[in-house]
GROMACS .gro file of N, CA, C and O in nm:
model
  496
    1MET      N    1   3.318   7.292   8.081
    1MET     CA    2   3.415   7.175   8.078
    1MET      C    3   3.555   7.230   8.058
    1MET      O    4   3.579   7.295   7.958
    2PRO      N    5   3.666   7.160   8.131
    2PRO     CA    6   3.798   7.239   8.108
    2PRO      C    7   3.863   7.164   7.978
    2PRO      O    8   3.837   7.072   7.942
    3THR      N    9   3.933   7.251   7.936
    3THR     CA   10   3.983   7.207   7.795
    3THR      C   11   4.130   7.125   7.816
    3THR      O   12   4.181   7.141   7.925
    4LYS      N   13   4.178   7.060   7.736
    4LYS     CA   14   4.311   7.004   7.743
    4LYS      C   15   4.428   7.098   7.797
    4LYS      O   16   4.493   7.092   7.871
    5LYS      N   17   4.413   7.222   7.717
    5LYS     CA   18   4.512   7.324   7.759
    5LYS      C   19   4.497   7.366   7.901
    5LYS      O   20   4.606   7.380   7.988
    6THR      N   21   4.385   7.387   7.964
    6THR     CA   22   4.357   7.428   8.110
    6THR      C   23   4.410   7.314   8.190
    6THR      O   24   4.468   7.338   8.288
    7LEU      N   25   4.378   7.173   8.142
    7LEU     CA   26   4.436   7.055   8.231
    7LEU      C   27   4.577   7.071   8.237
    7LEU      O   28   4.637   7.036   8.342
    8ASP      N   29   4.653   7.074   8.140
    8ASP     CA   30   4.783   7.093   8.113
    8ASP      C   31   4.836   7.188   8.225
    8ASP      O   32   4.938   7.173   8.268
    9LYS      N   33   4.786   7.318   8.201
    9LYS     CA   34   4.828   7.425   8.287
    9LYS      C   35   4.812   7.388   8.426
    9LYS      O   36   4.905   7.399   8.522
   10THR      N   37   4.716   7.338   8.453
   10THR     CA   38   4.687   7.314   8.630
   10THR      C   39   4.776   7.208   8.677
   10THR      O   40   4.825   7.193   8.772
   11LYS      N   41   4.787   7.100   8.569
   11LYS     CA   42   4.894   6.988   8.614
   11LYS      C   43   5.022   7.041   8.618
   11LYS      O   44   5.101   7.021   8.733
   12LEU      N   45   5.070   7.121   8.541
   12LEU     CA   46   5.191   7.186   8.557
   12LEU      C   47   5.216   7.274   8.666
   12LEU      O   48   5.335   7.289   8.727
   13ASP      N   49   5.130   7.356   8.694
   13ASP     CA   50   5.127   7.446   8.811
   13ASP      C   51   5.137   7.367   8.959
   13ASP      O   52   5.210   7.404   9.030
   14GLN      N   53   5.075   7.263   8.937
   14GLN     CA   54   5.074   7.169   9.066
   14GLN      C   55   5.218   7.110   9.086
   14GLN      O   56   5.259   7.084   9.181
   15ILE      N   57   5.273   7.054   8.954
   15ILE     CA   58   5.397   6.995   8.976
   15ILE      C   59   5.499   7.108   9.029
   15ILE      O   60   5.600   7.082   9.107
   16VAL      N   61   5.493   7.221   8.982
   16VAL     CA   62   5.584   7.348   9.010
   16VAL      C   63   5.567   7.358   9.141
   16VAL      O   64   5.685   7.374   9.220
   17LEU      N   65   5.449   7.371   9.216
   17LEU     CA   66   5.421   7.415   9.353
   17LEU      C   67   5.464   7.288   9.440
   17LEU      O   68   5.529   7.327   9.525
   18ASP      N   69   5.464   7.165   9.397
   18ASP     CA   70   5.513   7.063   9.500
   18ASP      C   71   5.673   7.068   9.484
   18ASP      O   72   5.718   7.043   9.578
   19ALA      N   73   5.714   7.100   9.368
   19ALA     CA   74   5.891   7.097   9.378
   19ALA      C   75   5.914   7.222   9.459
   19ALA      O   76   6.011   7.185   9.524
   20ARG      N   77   5.862   7.321   9.451
   20ARG     CA   78   5.877   7.432   9.523
   20ARG      C   79   5.893   7.405   9.687
   20ARG      O   80   5.960   7.444   9.780
   21ARG      N   81   5.781   7.332   9.711
   21ARG     CA   82   5.761   7.300   9.845
   21ARG      C   83   5.839   7.212   9.900
   21ARG      O   84   5.896   7.214  10.006
   22GLY      N   85   5.885   7.130   9.815
   22GLY     CA   86   5.986   6.992   9.861
   22GLY      C   87   6.114   7.078   9.862
   22GLY      O   88   6.197   7.033   9.991
   23GLN      N   89   6.158   7.170   9.784
   23GLN     CA   90   6.298   7.238   9.790
   23GLN      C   91   6.277   7.307   9.921
   23GLN      O   92   6.394   7.339  10.006
   24ALA      N   93   6.196   7.400   9.940
   24ALA     CA   94   6.163   7.488  10.094
   24ALA      C   95   6.188   7.394  10.203
   24ALA      O   96   6.243   7.448  10.297
   25GLU      N   97   6.127   7.285  10.226
   25GLU     CA   98   6.122   7.190  10.324
   25GLU      C   99   6.271   7.130  10.339
   25GLU      O  100   6.323   7.121  10.457
   26ARG      N  101   6.337   7.099  10.237
   26ARG     CA  102   6.461   7.043  10.246
   26ARG      C  103   6.559   7.156  10.288
   26ARG      O  104   6.662   7.146  10.370
   27GLU      N  105   6.540   7.270  10.240
   27GLU     CA  106   6.614   7.391  10.258
   27GLU      C  107   6.626   7.438  10.403
   27GLU      O  108   6.698   7.465  10.473
   28LYS      N  109   6.485   7.439  10.458
   28LYS     CA  110   6.463   7.466  10.597
   28LYS      C  111   6.537   7.371  10.688
   28LYS      O  112   6.597   7.425  10.771
   29GLY      N  113   6.534   7.263  10.666
   29GLY     CA  114   6.601   7.158  10.757
   29GLY      C  115   6.751   7.189  10.753
   29GLY      O  116   6.812   7.201  10.844
   30TYR      N  117   6.814   7.178  10.637
   30TYR     CA  118   6.972   7.205  10.651
   30TYR      C  119   7.019   7.321  10.671
   30TYR      O  120   7.118   7.346  10.726
   31ARG      N  121   6.930   7.427  10.644
   31ARG     CA  122   6.954   7.574  10.665
   31ARG      C  123   6.962   7.584  10.822
   31ARG      O  124   7.070   7.626  10.882
   32GLU      N  125   6.865   7.543  10.883
   32GLU     CA  126   6.842   7.559  11.044
   32GLU      C  127   6.970   7.473  11.110
   32GLU      O  128   7.018   7.519  11.202
   33LYS      N  129   7.007   7.356  11.049
   33LYS     CA  130   7.098   7.288  11.111
   33LYS      C  131   7.251   7.336  11.082
   33LYS      O  132   7.313   7.358  11.189
   34ALA      N  133   7.256   7.420  10.960
   34ALA     CA  134   7.399   7.482  10.958
   34ALA      C  135   7.399   7.628  11.033
   34ALA      O  136   7.512   7.644  11.090
   35LEU      N  137   7.303   7.670  11.043
   35LEU     CA  138   7.325   7.800  11.132
   35LEU      C  139   7.343   7.757  11.284
   35LEU      O  140   7.401   7.831  11.336
   36LYS      N  141   7.288   7.665  11.327
   36LYS     CA  142   7.317   7.602  11.449
   36LYS      C  143   7.470   7.562  11.488
   36LYS      O  144   7.535   7.555  11.568
   37MET      N  145   7.510   7.495  11.357
   37MET     CA  146   7.639   7.418  11.367
   37MET      C  147   7.771   7.522  11.343
   37MET      O  148   7.860   7.502  11.387
   38TYR      N  149   7.743   7.618  11.267
   38TYR     CA  150   7.859   7.681  11.236
   38TYR      C  151   7.852   7.866  11.266
   38TYR      O  152   7.724   7.899  11.303
   39PRO      N  153   7.957   7.923  11.293
   39PRO     CA  154   7.936   8.045  11.321
   39PRO      C  155   7.871   8.142  11.212
   39PRO      O  156   7.891   8.098  11.104
   40TRP      N  157   7.805   8.235  11.241
   40TRP     CA  158   7.758   8.334  11.138
   40TRP      C  159   7.840   8.437  11.064
   40TRP      O  160   7.845   8.536  11.069
   41ILE      N  161   7.926   8.350  10.994
   41ILE     CA  162   8.036   8.450  10.933
   41ILE      C  163   8.058   8.359  10.776
   41ILE      O  164   8.074   8.266  10.774
   42CYS      N  165   8.038   8.454  10.696
   42CYS     CA  166   8.085   8.409  10.556
   42CYS      C  167   8.226   8.336  10.538
   42CYS      O  168   8.317   8.393  10.576
   43GLY      N  169   8.214   8.223  10.487
   43GLY     CA  170   8.347   8.137  10.454
   43GLY      C  171   8.427   8.186  10.367
   43GLY      O  172   8.542   8.167  10.345
   44ARG      N  173   8.408   8.295  10.291
   44ARG     CA  174   8.488   8.357  10.157
   44ARG      C  175   8.535   8.496  10.217
   44ARG      O  176   8.658   8.521  10.225
   45CYS      N  177   8.439   8.597  10.251
   45CYS     CA  178   8.459   8.715  10.285
   45CYS      C  179   8.473   8.763  10.431
   45CYS      O  180   8.538   8.858  10.473
   46ALA      N  181   8.462   8.659  10.507
   46ALA     CA  182   8.448   8.687  10.656
   46ALA      C  183   8.354   8.765  10.702
   46ALA      O  184   8.393   8.818  10.815
   47ARG      N  185   8.261   8.827  10.636
   47ARG     CA  186   8.161   8.908  10.689
   47ARG      C  187   8.081   8.838  10.784
   47ARG      O  188   8.051   8.712  10.793
   48GLU      N  189   8.048   8.927  10.911
   48GLU     CA  190   7.991   8.875  11.020
   48GLU      C  191   7.837   8.894  11.027
   48GLU      O  192   7.790   9.000  10.971
   49PHE      N  193   7.749   8.815  11.062
   49PHE     CA  194   7.612   8.838  11.058
   49PHE      C  195   7.544   8.819  11.212
   49PHE      O  196   7.610   8.761  11.286
   50ASP      N  197   7.426   8.879  11.201
   50ASP     CA  198   7.352   8.874  11.341
   50ASP      C  199   7.224   8.843  11.314
   50ASP      O  200   7.182   8.816  11.186
   51HIS      N  201   7.132   8.849  11.407
   51HIS     CA  202   6.983   8.821  11.389
   51HIS      C  203   6.933   8.914  11.274
   51HIS      O  204   6.815   8.895  11.224
   52SER      N  205   6.974   9.048  11.271
   52SER     CA  206   6.897   9.132  11.189
   52SER      C  207   6.943   9.113  11.036
   52SER      O  208   6.866   9.169  10.948
   53ASN      N  209   7.050   9.043  11.034
   53ASN     CA  210   7.067   9.026  10.862
   53ASN      C  211   7.108   8.881  10.828
   53ASN      O  212   7.164   8.856  10.734
   54VAL      N  213   7.070   8.774  10.932
   54VAL     CA  214   7.112   8.661  10.886
   54VAL      C  215   7.050   8.594  10.778
   54VAL      O  216   7.094   8.508  10.721
   55ARG      N  217   6.943   8.667  10.723
   55ARG     CA  218   6.866   8.612  10.589
   55ARG      C  219   6.970   8.638  10.481
   55ARG      O  220   6.934   8.574  10.393
   56GLU      N  221   7.065   8.707  10.485
   56GLU     CA  222   7.162   8.733  10.380
   56GLU      C  223   7.263   8.612  10.371
   56GLU      O  224   7.357   8.622  10.280
   57LEU      N  225   7.290   8.536  10.480
   57LEU     CA  226   7.369   8.408  10.479
   57LEU      C  227   7.307   8.301  10.417
   57LEU      O  228   7.210   8.250  10.458
   58THR      N  229   7.384   8.241  10.340
   58THR     CA  230   7.303   8.124  10.266
   58THR      C  231   7.397   8.004  10.290
   58THR      O  232   7.517   8.005  10.340
   59VAL      N  233   7.326   7.870  10.282
   59VAL     CA  234   7.391   7.758  10.286
   59VAL      C  235   7.442   7.688  10.143
   59VAL      O  236   7.356   7.686  10.068
   60HIS      N  237   7.588   7.710  10.127
   60HIS     CA  238   7.621   7.658  10.007
   60HIS      C  239   7.661   7.495  10.017
   60HIS      O  240   7.731   7.459  10.113
   61HIS      N  241   7.643   7.424   9.916
   61HIS     CA  242   7.673   7.289   9.902
   61HIS      C  243   7.815   7.272   9.843
   61HIS      O  244   7.818   7.313   9.727
   62ARG      N  245   7.904   7.240   9.885
   62ARG     CA  246   8.037   7.233   9.857
   62ARG      C  247   8.039   7.135   9.722
   62ARG      O  248   8.122   7.162   9.624
   63ASP      N  249   7.962   7.036   9.699
   63ASP     CA  250   7.964   6.937   9.579
   63ASP      C  251   7.854   6.992   9.481
   63ASP      O  252   7.853   6.916   9.388
   64HIS      N  253   7.794   7.079   9.511
   64HIS     CA  254   7.694   7.151   9.427
   64HIS      C  255   7.570   7.039   9.416
   64HIS      O  256   7.480   7.055   9.336
   65ASN      N  257   7.547   6.958   9.516
   65ASN     CA  258   7.448   6.855   9.520
   65ASN      C  259   7.356   6.905   9.622
   65ASN      O  260   7.378   6.882   9.757
   66HIS      N  261   7.234   6.961   9.601
   66HIS     CA  262   7.137   6.997   9.718
   66HIS      C  263   7.066   6.903   9.776
   66HIS      O  264   7.023   6.915   9.895
   67ASP      N  265   7.080   6.779   9.736
   67ASP     CA  266   7.030   6.655   9.814
   67ASP      C  267   7.132   6.591   9.898
   67ASP      O  268   7.085   6.486   9.946
   68ASN      N  269   7.235   6.638   9.871
   68ASN     CA  270   7.360   6.571   9.971
   68ASN      C  271   7.368   6.651  10.083
   68ASN      O  272   7.457   6.756  10.091
   69ASN      N  273   7.303   6.610  10.194
   69ASN     CA  274   7.313   6.700  10.341
   69ASN      C  275   7.336   6.584  10.432
   69ASN      O  276   7.246   6.554  10.545
   70PRO      N  277   7.467   6.535  10.459
   70PRO     CA  278   7.522   6.476  10.574
   70PRO      C  279   7.467   6.543  10.688
   70PRO      O  280   7.497   6.658  10.714
   71ALA      N  281   7.446   6.465  10.802
   71ALA     CA  282   7.404   6.517  10.932
   71ALA      C  283   7.515   6.587  11.001
   71ALA      O  284   7.502   6.686  11.078
   72ASP      N  285   7.661   6.560  10.956
   72ASP     CA  286   7.764   6.625  11.016
   72ASP      C  287   7.783   6.772  10.940
   72ASP      O  288   7.876   6.835  10.990
   73GLY      N  289   7.720   6.796  10.842
   73GLY     CA  290   7.737   6.932  10.771
   73GLY      C  291   7.856   6.934  10.704
   73GLY      O  292   7.898   7.040  10.638
   74SER      N  293   7.911   6.808  10.653
   74SER     CA  294   8.034   6.847  10.580
   74SER      C  295   8.048   6.892  10.448
   74SER      O  296   8.138   6.899  10.376
   75ASN      N  297   7.929   6.868  10.389
   75ASN     CA  298   7.900   6.932  10.259
   75ASN      C  299   7.848   7.071  10.252
   75ASN      O  300   7.793   7.139  10.132
   76TRP      N  301   7.837   7.139  10.376
   76TRP     CA  302   7.790   7.283  10.378
   76TRP      C  303   7.884   7.375  10.411
   76TRP      O  304   7.999   7.333  10.494
   77GLU      N  305   7.858   7.498  10.348
   77GLU     CA  306   7.972   7.619  10.418
   77GLU      C  307   7.850   7.737  10.397
   77GLU      O  308   7.782   7.738  10.321
   78LEU      N  309   7.865   7.809  10.494
   78LEU     CA  310   7.787   7.928  10.498
   78LEU      C  311   7.864   8.056  10.407
   78LEU      O  312   7.972   8.074  10.446
   79LEU      N  313   7.793   8.118  10.318
   79LEU     CA  314   7.850   8.219  10.232
   79LEU      C  315   7.719   8.330  10.237
   79LEU      O  316   7.622   8.320  10.220
   80CYS      N  317   7.778   8.442  10.225
   80CYS     CA  318   7.705   8.537  10.216
   80CYS      C  319   7.637   8.551  10.075
   80CYS      O  320   7.677   8.494   9.965
   81LEU      N  321   7.514   8.614  10.053
   81LEU     CA  322   7.469   8.607   9.912
   81LEU      C  323   7.556   8.640   9.784
   81LEU      O  324   7.558   8.569   9.686
   82TYR      N  325   7.650   8.744   9.821
   82TYR     CA  326   7.749   8.784   9.719
   82TYR      C  327   7.839   8.677   9.676
   82TYR      O  328   7.868   8.619   9.545
   83CYS      N  329   7.910   8.624   9.782
   83CYS     CA  330   7.995   8.516   9.769
   83CYS      C  331   7.943   8.385   9.707
   83CYS      O  332   7.995   8.331   9.638
   84HIS      N  333   7.825   8.350   9.757
   84HIS     CA  334   7.751   8.233   9.709
   84HIS      C  335   7.717   8.233   9.558
   84HIS      O  336   7.727   8.187   9.481
   85ASP      N  337   7.659   8.369   9.504
   85ASP     CA  338   7.645   8.398   9.365
   85ASP      C  339   7.775   8.381   9.306
   85ASP      O  340   7.764   8.318   9.186
   86ASN      N  341   7.882   8.418   9.350
   86ASN     CA  342   8.017   8.427   9.280
   86ASN      C  343   8.068   8.270   9.268
   86ASN      O  344   8.111   8.239   9.163
   87GLU      N  345   8.053   8.198   9.368
   87GLU     CA  346   8.085   8.073   9.361
   87GLU      C  347   8.010   7.990   9.263
   87GLU      O  348   8.081   7.929   9.177
   88HIS      N  349   7.878   8.009   9.230
   88HIS     CA  350   7.799   7.940   9.145
   88HIS      C  351   7.828   7.999   8.987
   88HIS      O  352   7.853   7.916   8.921
   89ALA      N  353   7.874   8.114   8.983
   89ALA     CA  354   7.903   8.175   8.854
   89ALA      C  355   8.051   8.110   8.823
   89ALA      O  356   8.073   8.072   8.694
   90ARG      N  357   8.127   8.078   8.908
   90ARG     CA  358   8.278   8.030   8.879
   90ARG      C  359   8.238   7.872   8.864
   90ARG      O  360   8.324   7.811   8.757
   91TYR      N  361   8.152   7.797   8.906
   91TYR     CA  362   8.138   7.672   8.888
   91TYR      C  363   8.056   7.674   8.748
   91TYR      O  364   8.108   7.549   8.690
   92GLU      N  365   7.978   7.745   8.719
   92GLU     CA  366   7.910   7.738   8.566
   92GLU      C  367   8.023   7.760   8.477
   92GLU      O  368   8.047   7.720   8.376
   93HIS      N  369   8.089   7.847   8.491
   93HIS     CA  370   8.212   7.919   8.411
   93HIS      C  371   8.318   7.776   8.383
   93HIS      O  372   8.349   7.738   8.252
   94ALA      N  373   8.351   7.713   8.503
   94ALA     CA  374   8.432   7.618   8.489
   94ALA      C  375   8.365   7.499   8.402
   94ALA      O  376   8.428   7.424   8.354
   95HIS      N  377   8.234   7.472   8.426
   95HIS     CA  378   8.163   7.349   8.369
   95HIS      C  379   8.164   7.379   8.220
   95HIS      O  380   8.182   7.271   8.138
   96TYR      N  381   8.146   7.507   8.161
   96TYR     CA  382   8.138   7.510   8.018
   96TYR      C  383   8.273   7.528   7.945
   96TYR      O  384   8.266   7.523   7.841
   97ASN      N  385   8.370   7.562   8.049
   97ASN     CA  386   8.504   7.577   7.977
   97ASN      C  387   8.605   7.466   8.023
   97ASN      O  388   8.696   7.503   8.081
   98THR      N  389   8.575   7.324   8.014
   98THR     CA  390   8.640   7.231   8.073
   98THR      C  391   8.757   7.169   7.961
   98THR      O  392   8.838   7.112   8.009
   99GLY      N  393   8.741   7.216   7.832
   99GLY     CA  394   8.861   7.179   7.741
   99GLY      C  395   8.948   7.304   7.696
   99GLY      O  396   8.900   7.396   7.708
  100SER      N  397   9.057   7.258   7.644
  100SER     CA  398   9.131   7.360   7.588
  100SER      C  399   9.141   7.349   7.446
  100SER      O  400   9.092   7.246   7.398
  101ALA      N  401   9.174   7.439   7.375
  101ALA     CA  402   9.188   7.431   7.219
  101ALA      C  403   9.290   7.322   7.176
  101ALA      O  404   9.272   7.248   7.086
  102LYS      N  405   9.402   7.300   7.263
  102LYS     CA  406   9.510   7.183   7.210
  102LYS      C  407   9.423   7.053   7.237
  102LYS      O  408   9.457   6.963   7.159
  103ASP      N  409   9.355   7.053   7.339
  103ASP     CA  410   9.295   6.920   7.375
  103ASP      C  411   9.186   6.886   7.257
  103ASP      O  412   9.144   6.763   7.231
  104SER      N  413   9.108   6.964   7.219
  104SER     CA  414   9.000   6.938   7.130
  104SER      C  415   9.031   6.934   6.999
  104SER      O  416   8.953   6.918   6.904
  105GLY      N  417   9.162   6.963   6.958
  105GLY     CA  418   9.203   6.972   6.823
  105GLY      C  419   9.151   7.113   6.750
  105GLY      O  420   9.190   7.102   6.641
  106LYS      N  421   9.122   7.191   6.804
  106LYS     CA  422   9.053   7.313   6.761
  106LYS      C  423   9.175   7.428   6.757
  106LYS      O  424   9.185   7.491   6.866
  107THR      N  425   9.263   7.433   6.666
  107THR     CA  426   9.346   7.554   6.698
  107THR      C  427   9.338   7.659   6.591
  107THR      O  428   9.282   7.622   6.483
  108ALA      N  429   9.383   7.774   6.637
  108ALA     CA  430   9.386   7.877   6.524
  108ALA      C  431   9.466   7.868   6.401
  108ALA      O  432   9.574   7.829   6.425
  109THR      N  433   9.409   7.906   6.277
  109THR     CA  434   9.481   7.875   6.157
  109THR      C  435   9.501   8.011   6.089
  109THR      O  436   9.566   8.047   6.015
  110PHE      N  437   9.426   8.106   6.120
  110PHE     CA  438   9.423   8.209   6.074
  110PHE      C  439   9.519   8.321   6.156
  110PHE      O  440   9.516   8.334   6.272
  111SER      N  441   9.614   8.401   6.081
  111SER     CA  442   9.707   8.500   6.137
  111SER      C  443   9.686   8.633   6.076
  111SER      O  444   9.702   8.651   5.972
  112PRO      N  445   9.608   8.692   6.147
  112PRO     CA  446   9.542   8.836   6.091
  112PRO      C  447   9.680   8.951   6.067
  112PRO      O  448   9.651   9.023   5.973
  113PHE      N  449   9.779   8.932   6.113
  113PHE     CA  450   9.888   8.996   6.095
  113PHE      C  451   9.987   8.952   6.010
  113PHE      O  452  10.114   8.991   6.000
  114ALA      N  453   9.967   8.840   5.950
  114ALA     CA  454  10.054   8.770   5.866
  114ALA      C  455  10.161   8.866   5.757
  114ALA      O  456  10.251   8.849   5.723
  115ASN      N  457  10.059   8.927   5.683
  115ASN     CA  458  10.098   9.026   5.585
  115ASN      C  459  10.127   9.172   5.637
  115ASN      O  460  10.138   9.247   5.567
  116LEU      N  461  10.133   9.186   5.758
  116LEU     CA  462  10.150   9.330   5.821
  116LEU      C  463  10.286   9.404   5.768
  116LEU      O  464  10.287   9.524   5.706
  117GLU      N  465  10.375   9.326   5.778
  117GLU     CA  466  10.524   9.403   5.730
  117GLU      C  467  10.509   9.425   5.583
  117GLU      O  468  10.552   9.534   5.545
  118SER      N  469  10.471   9.349   5.498
  118SER     CA  470  10.455   9.362   5.350
  118SER      C  471  10.356   9.479   5.341
  118SER      O  472  10.392   9.586   5.234
  119LEU      N  473  10.238   9.485   5.396
  119LEU     CA  474  10.153   9.596   5.386
  119LEU      C  475  10.211   9.722   5.436
  119LEU      O  476  10.183   9.833   5.360
  120LEU      N  477  10.279   9.724   5.542
  120LEU     CA  478  10.360   9.857   5.603
  120LEU      C  479  10.460   9.891   5.492
  120LEU      O  480  10.470  10.021   5.468
  121LYS      N  481  10.544   9.809   5.448
  121LYS     CA  482  10.638   9.864   5.329
  121LYS      C  483  10.572   9.930   5.208
  121LYS      O  484  10.639  10.009   5.170
  122GLY      N  485  10.467   9.880   5.154
  122GLY     CA  486  10.410   9.947   5.059
  122GLY      C  487  10.363  10.086   5.083
  122GLY      O  488  10.333  10.152   5.003
  123LYS      N  489  10.331  10.120   5.233
  123LYS     CA  490  10.286  10.259   5.251
  123LYS      C  491  10.400  10.357   5.263
  123LYS      O  492  10.364  10.480   5.247
  124GLN      N  493  10.524  10.306   5.272
  124GLN     CA  494  10.636  10.400   5.293
  124GLN      C  495  10.674  10.457   5.160
  124GLN      O  496  10.696  10.453   5.074
   0.00000   0.00000   0.00000
């Protein structure tokens, strides 16, 4: 008889499998459309692709919402793997660094070189 732990793992595995299938189906649909709609050129570095390496060309969602797939392709751009990774890294970096120290009220109060002149005078 299966234990609760086994049932939970089986259920979790099924959820993950369903999510991956759904993502693959959505991806397949918009990827095929984007590859028919746009020239096979990276929108950032202008690298050209052909049938031998088109697998390295990705569809980037400009608004970062993978469920926003308008039929006219206005939310898509083709990017090579490297530019696509860079775009997402920049997006994540901007997302986590949205405030400045001035805006958040956190300003530096420690000045490590405040006594430097007096310390140097003592050494002479």
